[in-house]
Amino acid sequence: MKTPQRLPVGPLLGLAGIVGFLLTWELIPRLGLVNPAFLPPASEVLGIFFSNLALGAFWAAVGHTMTGWALGLAISASAAVVLGLIIGSSTFLRRATNSTIEFLRPIPSVALIPLAVLLFGFNLESTLLLVVYASFWQVLIQMLYGVADVDPVASNTARSFRLSRFDRIRYVVWPTTLPYLMTGIRLAAAVALILAVTAGLIIGTPGLGNEIALAQSGGAVGQMYALVLTTGVLGILINLGMRFIERRTLSWHSSVRGEVVV
């Protein structure tokens, strides 16, 4: 007996939501509810958005933003993985660093903007400082949760078999922490993009944020909304890419296999 195919309700609902949002945006300025000089119709902004795709300066700005995003995320994730394994494997270090982590973690990255400007001026390093600080905690906290979730029986068994520290991390700790790590990196990727755009917007480092600020100060409102729309599209693409990597990396994990079955 042939199983009836299920309609992809989720994507259709998502597409309907986007269409509804664009229609609402189109109608608000055209009906005079908002001055079109401050909120151009969606069709006008989309026209500018697609025309930007043919401009080299646009892609240069996207490249600057994505460079800050990628480098910052790579640095923060690498440091957080190493420190997470070291701190999480030691009860003494966990207790000794807990208050420091809880004190530093809530500090907003934007509060470091004056320090970034003093140290690095209006260069890429300023963006990296903000991105690394913001995304580092997302990964570190997940790593600490992951190491704390390691089965003590499995850990003691590995010790009784005299596995080296490296082998215990490889065969016992790493498989448990990997789902936590992937969740942390996915969360950190979104935060890193926000800070990469914010750095350009406030500090003036090259990138989409700086282009948005220049468009706003120059009265190019349509261009400003088109660039904001670009950051939204980048966020969606990053999230989809991270989810794809997460599913491929954790294809052996019960949580991912459960999603496939459902």
JSON list of N, CA and C in Angstrom, two decimals, residues 6-63:
[
{"chain": "A", "resi": 6, "resn": "ARG", "atom": "N", "xyz": [3.28, 13.60, 2.55]},
{"chain": "A", "resi": 6, "resn": "ARG", "atom": "CA", "xyz": [2.87, 14.75, 3.35]},
{"chain": "A", "resi": 6, "resn": "ARG", "atom": "C", "xyz": [3.31, 16.05, 2.68]},
{"chain": "A", "resi": 7, "resn": "LEU", "atom": "N", "xyz": [2.44, 17.03, 2.67]},
{"chain": "A", "resi": 7, "resn": "LEU", "atom": "CA", "xyz": [2.77, 18.32, 2.08]},
{"chain": "A", "resi": 7, "resn": "LEU", "atom": "C", "xyz": [3.77, 19.06, 2.97]},
{"chain": "A", "resi": 8, "resn": "PRO", "atom": "N", "xyz": [4.74, 19.77, 2.40]},
{"chain": "A", "resi": 8, "resn": "PRO", "atom": "CA", "xyz": [5.70, 20.53, 3.20]},
{"chain": "A", "resi": 8, "resn": "PRO", "atom": "C", "xyz": [5.05, 21.77, 3.80]},
{"chain": "A", "resi": 9, "resn": "VAL", "atom": "N", "xyz": [4.28, 21.55, 4.89]},
{"chain": "A", "resi": 9, "resn": "VAL", "atom": "CA", "xyz": [3.50, 22.65, 5.48]},
{"chain": "A", "resi": 9, "resn": "VAL", "atom": "C", "xyz": [4.42, 23.73, 6.04]},
{"chain": "A", "resi": 10, "resn": "GLY", "atom": "N", "xyz": [5.53, 23.31, 6.71]},
{"chain": "A", "resi": 10, "resn": "GLY", "atom": "CA", "xyz": [6.41, 24.29, 7.33]},
{"chain": "A", "resi": 10, "resn": "GLY", "atom": "C", "xyz": [6.96, 25.32, 6.36]},
{"chain": "A", "resi": 11, "resn": "PRO", "atom": "N", "xyz": [7.62, 24.91, 5.26]},
{"chain": "A", "resi": 11, "resn": "PRO", "atom": "CA", "xyz": [8.13, 25.89, 4.30]},
{"chain": "A", "resi": 11, "resn": "PRO", "atom": "C", "xyz": [7.04, 26.76, 3.69]},
{"chain": "A", "resi": 12, "resn": "LEU", "atom": "N", "xyz": [5.86, 26.16, 3.43]},
{"chain": "A", "resi": 12, "resn": "LEU", "atom": "CA", "xyz": [4.78, 26.95, 2.84]},
{"chain": "A", "resi": 12, "resn": "LEU", "atom": "C", "xyz": [4.30, 28.03, 3.80]},
{"chain": "A", "resi": 13, "resn": "LEU", "atom": "N", "xyz": [4.19, 27.66, 5.09]},
{"chain": "A", "resi": 13, "resn": "LEU", "atom": "CA", "xyz": [3.78, 28.66, 6.08]},
{"chain": "A", "resi": 13, "resn": "LEU", "atom": "C", "xyz": [4.83, 29.76, 6.21]},
{"chain": "A", "resi": 14, "resn": "GLY", "atom": "N", "xyz": [6.12, 29.36, 6.16]},
{"chain": "A", "resi": 14, "resn": "GLY", "atom": "CA", "xyz": [7.19, 30.37, 6.23]},
{"chain": "A", "resi": 14, "resn": "GLY", "atom": "C", "xyz": [7.13, 31.31, 5.04]},
{"chain": "A", "resi": 15, "resn": "LEU", "atom": "N", "xyz": [6.88, 30.75, 3.83]},
{"chain": "A", "resi": 15, "resn": "LEU", "atom": "CA", "xyz": [6.79, 31.59, 2.64]},
{"chain": "A", "resi": 15, "resn": "LEU", "atom": "C", "xyz": [5.57, 32.52, 2.72]},
{"chain": "A", "resi": 16, "resn": "ALA", "atom": "N", "xyz": [4.47, 31.98, 3.26]},
{"chain": "A", "resi": 16, "resn": "ALA", "atom": "CA", "xyz": [3.27, 32.81, 3.40]},
{"chain": "A", "resi": 16, "resn": "ALA", "atom": "C", "xyz": [3.52, 33.97, 4.37]},
{"chain": "A", "resi": 17, "resn": "GLY", "atom": "N", "xyz": [4.30, 33.69, 5.42]},
{"chain": "A", "resi": 17, "resn": "GLY", "atom": "CA", "xyz": [4.62, 34.75, 6.37]},
{"chain": "A", "resi": 17, "resn": "GLY", "atom": "C", "xyz": [5.44, 35.85, 5.74]},
{"chain": "A", "resi": 18, "resn": "ILE", "atom": "N", "xyz": [6.42, 35.46, 4.91]},
{"chain": "A", "resi": 18, "resn": "ILE", "atom": "CA", "xyz": [7.26, 36.46, 4.24]},
{"chain": "A", "resi": 18, "resn": "ILE", "atom": "C", "xyz": [6.42, 37.30, 3.27]},
{"chain": "A", "resi": 19, "resn": "VAL", "atom": "N", "xyz": [5.56, 36.63, 2.49]},
{"chain": "A", "resi": 19, "resn": "VAL", "atom": "CA", "xyz": [4.71, 37.36, 1.54]},
{"chain": "A", "resi": 19, "resn": "VAL", "atom": "C", "xyz": [3.78, 38.32, 2.29]},
{"chain": "A", "resi": 20, "resn": "GLY", "atom": "N", "xyz": [3.22, 37.85, 3.41]},
{"chain": "A", "resi": 20, "resn": "GLY", "atom": "CA", "xyz": [2.35, 38.72, 4.19]},
{"chain": "A", "resi": 20, "resn": "GLY", "atom": "C", "xyz": [3.08, 39.93, 4.75]},
{"chain": "A", "resi": 21, "resn": "PHE", "atom": "N", "xyz": [4.31, 39.70, 5.19]},
{"chain": "A", "resi": 21, "resn": "PHE", "atom": "CA", "xyz": [5.12, 40.81, 5.72]},
{"chain": "A", "resi": 21, "resn": "PHE", "atom": "C", "xyz": [5.41, 41.85, 4.63]},
{"chain": "A", "resi": 22, "resn": "LEU", "atom": "N", "xyz": [5.79, 41.35, 3.42]},
{"chain": "A", "resi": 22, "resn": "LEU", "atom": "CA", "xyz": [6.11, 42.28, 2.33]},
{"chain": "A", "resi": 22, "resn": "LEU", "atom": "C", "xyz": [4.87, 43.04, 1.88]},
{"chain": "A", "resi": 23, "resn": "LEU", "atom": "N", "xyz": [3.71, 42.36, 1.83]},
{"chain": "A", "resi": 23, "resn": "LEU", "atom": "CA", "xyz": [2.48, 43.06, 1.45]},
{"chain": "A", "resi": 23, "resn": "LEU", "atom": "C", "xyz": [2.12, 44.14, 2.47]},
{"chain": "A", "resi": 24, "resn": "THR", "atom": "N", "xyz": [2.27, 43.80, 3.75]},
{"chain": "A", "resi": 24, "resn": "THR", "atom": "CA", "xyz": [1.97, 44.80, 4.79]},
{"chain": "A", "resi": 24, "resn": "THR", "atom": "C", "xyz": [2.92, 46.00, 4.67]},
{"chain": "A", "resi": 25, "resn": "TRP", "atom": "N", "xyz": [4.20, 45.70, 4.44]},
{"chain": "A", "resi": 25, "resn": "TRP", "atom": "CA", "xyz": [5.19, 46.76, 4.27]},
{"chain": "A", "resi": 25, "resn": "TRP", "atom": "C", "xyz": [4.86, 47.62, 3.05]},
{"chain": "A", "resi": 26, "resn": "GLU", "atom": "N", "xyz": [4.40, 46.98, 1.97]},
{"chain": "A", "resi": 26, "resn": "GLU", "atom": "CA", "xyz": [4.09, 47.73, 0.75]},
{"chain": "A", "resi": 26, "resn": "GLU", "atom": "C", "xyz": [2.89, 48.67, 0.96]},
{"chain": "A", "resi": 27, "resn": "LEU", "atom": "N", "xyz": [1.91, 48.19, 1.72]},
{"chain": "A", "resi": 27, "resn": "LEU", "atom": "CA", "xyz": [0.67, 48.95, 1.88]},
{"chain": "A", "resi": 27, "resn": "LEU", "atom": "C", "xyz": [0.82, 50.12, 2.85]},
{"chain": "A", "resi": 28, "resn": "ILE", "atom": "N", "xyz": [1.64, 49.94, 3.89]},
{"chain": "A", "resi": 28, "resn": "ILE", "atom": "CA", "xyz": [1.72, 50.97, 4.93]},
{"chain": "A", "resi": 28, "resn": "ILE", "atom": "C", "xyz": [2.13, 52.33, 4.36]},
{"chain": "A", "resi": 29, "resn": "PRO", "atom": "N", "xyz": [3.23, 52.44, 3.58]},
{"chain": "A", "resi": 29, "resn": "PRO", "atom": "CA", "xyz": [3.57, 53.77, 3.02]},
{"chain": "A", "resi": 29, "resn": "PRO", "atom": "C", "xyz": [2.63, 54.20, 1.90]},
{"chain": "A", "resi": 30, "resn": "ARG", "atom": "N", "xyz": [2.12, 53.25, 1.13]},
{"chain": "A", "resi": 30, "resn": "ARG", "atom": "CA", "xyz": [1.26, 53.64, 0.01]},
{"chain": "A", "resi": 30, "resn": "ARG", "atom": "C", "xyz": [-0.10, 54.14, 0.49]},
{"chain": "A", "resi": 31, "resn": "LEU", "atom": "N", "xyz": [-0.57, 53.68, 1.64]},
{"chain": "A", "resi": 31, "resn": "LEU", "atom": "CA", "xyz": [-1.83, 54.17, 2.20]},
{"chain": "A", "resi": 31, "resn": "LEU", "atom": "C", "xyz": [-1.64, 55.43, 3.02]},
{"chain": "A", "resi": 32, "resn": "GLY", "atom": "N", "xyz": [-0.40, 55.88, 3.13]},
{"chain": "A", "resi": 32, "resn": "GLY", "atom": "CA", "xyz": [-0.14, 57.13, 3.86]},
{"chain": "A", "resi": 32, "resn": "GLY", "atom": "C", "xyz": [-0.07, 56.96, 5.36]},
{"chain": "A", "resi": 33, "resn": "LEU", "atom": "N", "xyz": [-0.02, 55.71, 5.84]},
{"chain": "A", "resi": 33, "resn": "LEU", "atom": "CA", "xyz": [0.08, 55.51, 7.29]},
{"chain": "A", "resi": 33, "resn": "LEU", "atom": "C", "xyz": [1.45, 55.97, 7.81]},
{"chain": "A", "resi": 34, "resn": "VAL", "atom": "N", "xyz": [2.47, 55.87, 6.96]},
{"chain": "A", "resi": 34, "resn": "VAL", "atom": "CA", "xyz": [3.82, 56.34, 7.30]},
{"chain": "A", "resi": 34, "resn": "VAL", "atom": "C", "xyz": [4.34, 57.12, 6.11]},
{"chain": "A", "resi": 35, "resn": "ASN", "atom": "N", "xyz": [5.08, 58.17, 6.39]},
{"chain": "A", "resi": 35, "resn": "ASN", "atom": "CA", "xyz": [5.66, 58.97, 5.31]},
{"chain": "A", "resi": 35, "resn": "ASN", "atom": "C", "xyz": [6.60, 58.12, 4.46]},
{"chain": "A", "resi": 36, "resn": "PRO", "atom": "N", "xyz": [6.34, 57.99, 3.13]},
{"chain": "A", "resi": 36, "resn": "PRO", "atom": "CA", "xyz": [7.23, 57.16, 2.29]},
{"chain": "A", "resi": 36, "resn": "PRO", "atom": "C", "xyz": [8.67, 57.65, 2.27]},
{"chain": "A", "resi": 37, "resn": "ALA", "atom": "N", "xyz": [8.89, 58.91, 2.65]},
{"chain": "A", "resi": 37, "resn": "ALA", "atom": "CA", "xyz": [10.27, 59.39, 2.70]},
{"chain": "A", "resi": 37, "resn": "ALA", "atom": "C", "xyz": [11.08, 58.70, 3.78]},
{"chain": "A", "resi": 38, "resn": "PHE", "atom": "N", "xyz": [10.38, 58.19, 4.82]},
{"chain": "A", "resi": 38, "resn": "PHE", "atom": "CA", "xyz": [11.06, 57.49, 5.91]},
{"chain": "A", "resi": 38, "resn": "PHE", "atom": "C", "xyz": [10.91, 55.98, 5.82]},
{"chain": "A", "resi": 39, "resn": "LEU", "atom": "N", "xyz": [9.86, 55.52, 5.14]},
{"chain": "A", "resi": 39, "resn": "LEU", "atom": "CA", "xyz": [9.68, 54.08, 4.94]},
{"chain": "A", "resi": 39, "resn": "LEU", "atom": "C", "xyz": [9.20, 53.84, 3.51]},
{"chain": "A", "resi": 40, "resn": "PRO", "atom": "N", "xyz": [10.13, 53.68, 2.57]},
{"chain": "A", "resi": 40, "resn": "PRO", "atom": "CA", "xyz": [9.74, 53.44, 1.18]},
{"chain": "A", "resi": 40, "resn": "PRO", "atom": "C", "xyz": [9.00, 52.11, 1.05]},
{"chain": "A", "resi": 41, "resn": "PRO", "atom": "N", "xyz": [8.17, 51.96, 0.02]},
{"chain": "A", "resi": 41, "resn": "PRO", "atom": "CA", "xyz": [7.46, 50.69, -0.19]},
{"chain": "A", "resi": 41, "resn": "PRO", "atom": "C", "xyz": [8.44, 49.54, -0.39]},
{"chain": "A", "resi": 42, "resn": "ALA", "atom": "N", "xyz": [7.98, 48.34, -0.07]},
{"chain": "A", "resi": 42, "resn": "ALA", "atom": "CA", "xyz": [8.85, 47.17, -0.16]},
{"chain": "A", "resi": 42, "resn": "ALA", "atom": "C", "xyz": [9.35, 46.95, -1.58]},
{"chain": "A", "resi": 43, "resn": "SER", "atom": "N", "xyz": [8.49, 47.22, -2.58]},
{"chain": "A", "resi": 43, "resn": "SER", "atom": "CA", "xyz": [8.90, 47.00, -3.97]},
{"chain": "A", "resi": 43, "resn": "SER", "atom": "C", "xyz": [10.10, 47.90, -4.34]},
{"chain": "A", "resi": 44, "resn": "GLU", "atom": "N", "xyz": [10.10, 49.14, -3.83]},
{"chain": "A", "resi": 44, "resn": "GLU", "atom": "CA", "xyz": [11.22, 50.04, -4.12]},
{"chain": "A", "resi": 44, "resn": "GLU", "atom": "C", "xyz": [12.51, 49.56, -3.45]},
{"chain": "A", "resi": 45, "resn": "VAL", "atom": "N", "xyz": [12.39, 49.12, -2.19]},
{"chain": "A", "resi": 45, "resn": "VAL", "atom": "CA", "xyz": [13.57, 48.63, -1.47]},
{"chain": "A", "resi": 45, "resn": "VAL", "atom": "C", "xyz": [14.12, 47.36, -2.12]},
{"chain": "A", "resi": 46, "resn": "LEU", "atom": "N", "xyz": [13.20, 46.47, -2.52]},
{"chain": "A", "resi": 46, "resn": "LEU", "atom": "CA", "xyz": [13.64, 45.23, -3.17]},
{"chain": "A", "resi": 46, "resn": "LEU", "atom": "C", "xyz": [14.34, 45.52, -4.50]},
{"chain": "A", "resi": 47, "resn": "GLY", "atom": "N", "xyz": [13.87, 46.54, -5.20]},
{"chain": "A", "resi": 47, "resn": "GLY", "atom": "CA", "xyz": [14.53, 46.93, -6.44]},
{"chain": "A", "resi": 47, "resn": "GLY", "atom": "C", "xyz": [15.96, 47.37, -6.20]},
{"chain": "A", "resi": 48, "resn": "ILE", "atom": "N", "xyz": [16.15, 48.18, -5.14]},
{"chain": "A", "resi": 48, "resn": "ILE", "atom": "CA", "xyz": [17.52, 48.62, -4.79]},
{"chain": "A", "resi": 48, "resn": "ILE", "atom": "C", "xyz": [18.36, 47.43, -4.34]},
{"chain": "A", "resi": 49, "resn": "PHE", "atom": "N", "xyz": [17.72, 46.53, -3.57]},
{"chain": "A", "resi": 49, "resn": "PHE", "atom": "CA", "xyz": [18.43, 45.35, -3.08]},
{"chain": "A", "resi": 49, "resn": "PHE", "atom": "C", "xyz": [18.99, 44.52, -4.24]},
{"chain": "A", "resi": 50, "resn": "PHE", "atom": "N", "xyz": [18.18, 44.27, -5.25]},
{"chain": "A", "resi": 50, "resn": "PHE", "atom": "CA", "xyz": [18.64, 43.45, -6.37]},
{"chain": "A", "resi": 50, "resn": "PHE", "atom": "C", "xyz": [19.63, 44.21, -7.25]},
{"chain": "A", "resi": 51, "resn": "SER", "atom": "N", "xyz": [19.47, 45.53, -7.37]},
{"chain": "A", "resi": 51, "resn": "SER", "atom": "CA", "xyz": [20.44, 46.30, -8.15]},
{"chain": "A", "resi": 51, "resn": "SER", "atom": "C", "xyz": [21.80, 46.34, -7.46]},
{"chain": "A", "resi": 52, "resn": "ASN", "atom": "N", "xyz": [21.81, 46.25, -6.11]},
{"chain": "A", "resi": 52, "resn": "ASN", "atom": "CA", "xyz": [23.09, 46.22, -5.39]},
{"chain": "A", "resi": 52, "resn": "ASN", "atom": "C", "xyz": [23.91, 44.98, -5.73]},
{"chain": "A", "resi": 53, "resn": "LEU", "atom": "N", "xyz": [23.22, 43.91, -6.10]},
{"chain": "A", "resi": 53, "resn": "LEU", "atom": "CA", "xyz": [23.92, 42.65, -6.35]},
{"chain": "A", "resi": 53, "resn": "LEU", "atom": "C", "xyz": [24.89, 42.76, -7.53]},
{"chain": "A", "resi": 54, "resn": "ALA", "atom": "N", "xyz": [24.71, 43.79, -8.36]},
{"chain": "A", "resi": 54, "resn": "ALA", "atom": "CA", "xyz": [25.60, 43.97, -9.51]},
{"chain": "A", "resi": 54, "resn": "ALA", "atom": "C", "xyz": [26.74, 44.95, -9.23]},
{"chain": "A", "resi": 55, "resn": "LEU", "atom": "N", "xyz": [26.82, 45.44, -7.99]},
{"chain": "A", "resi": 55, "resn": "LEU", "atom": "CA", "xyz": [27.83, 46.44, -7.64]},
{"chain": "A", "resi": 55, "resn": "LEU", "atom": "C", "xyz": [29.01, 45.81, -6.91]},
{"chain": "A", "resi": 56, "resn": "GLY", "atom": "N", "xyz": [30.20, 46.16, -7.34]},
{"chain": "A", "resi": 56, "resn": "GLY", "atom": "CA", "xyz": [31.40, 45.63, -6.67]},
{"chain": "A", "resi": 56, "resn": "GLY", "atom": "C", "xyz": [31.56, 46.17, -5.26]},
{"chain": "A", "resi": 57, "resn": "ALA", "atom": "N", "xyz": [31.19, 47.45, -5.05]},
{"chain": "A", "resi": 57, "resn": "ALA", "atom": "CA", "xyz": [31.32, 48.04, -3.72]},
{"chain": "A", "resi": 57, "resn": "ALA", "atom": "C", "xyz": [30.42, 47.32, -2.71]},
{"chain": "A", "resi": 58, "resn": "PHE", "atom": "N", "xyz": [29.26, 46.88, -3.18]},
{"chain": "A", "resi": 58, "resn": "PHE", "atom": "CA", "xyz": [28.34, 46.15, -2.29]},
{"chain": "A", "resi": 58, "resn": "PHE", "atom": "C", "xyz": [28.98, 44.85, -1.83]},
{"chain": "A", "resi": 59, "resn": "TRP", "atom": "N", "xyz": [29.54, 44.10, -2.78]},
{"chain": "A", "resi": 59, "resn": "TRP", "atom": "CA", "xyz": [30.15, 42.82, -2.41]},
{"chain": "A", "resi": 59, "resn": "TRP", "atom": "C", "xyz": [31.41, 43.02, -1.58]},
{"chain": "A", "resi": 60, "resn": "ALA", "atom": "N", "xyz": [32.11, 44.14, -1.79]},
{"chain": "A", "resi": 60, "resn": "ALA", "atom": "CA", "xyz": [33.27, 44.44, -0.94]},
{"chain": "A", "resi": 60, "resn": "ALA", "atom": "C", "xyz": [32.83, 44.66, 0.51]},
{"chain": "A", "resi": 61, "resn": "ALA", "atom": "N", "xyz": [31.71, 45.37, 0.69]},
{"chain": "A", "resi": 61, "resn": "ALA", "atom": "CA", "xyz": [31.20, 45.58, 2.04]},
{"chain": "A", "resi": 61, "resn": "ALA", "atom": "C", "xyz": [30.76, 44.26, 2.67]},
{"chain": "A", "resi": 62, "resn": "VAL", "atom": "N", "xyz": [30.09, 43.42, 1.87]},
{"chain": "A", "resi": 62, "resn": "VAL", "atom": "CA", "xyz": [29.69, 42.10, 2.37]},
{"chain": "A", "resi": 62, "resn": "VAL", "atom": "C", "xyz": [30.93, 41.29, 2.75]},
{"chain": "A", "resi": 63, "resn": "GLY", "atom": "N", "xyz": [31.97, 41.38, 1.92]},
{"chain": "A", "resi": 63, "resn": "GLY", "atom": "CA", "xyz": [33.21, 40.64, 2.22]},
{"chain": "A", "resi": 63, "resn": "GLY", "atom": "C", "xyz": [33.85, 41.10, 3.51]}
]
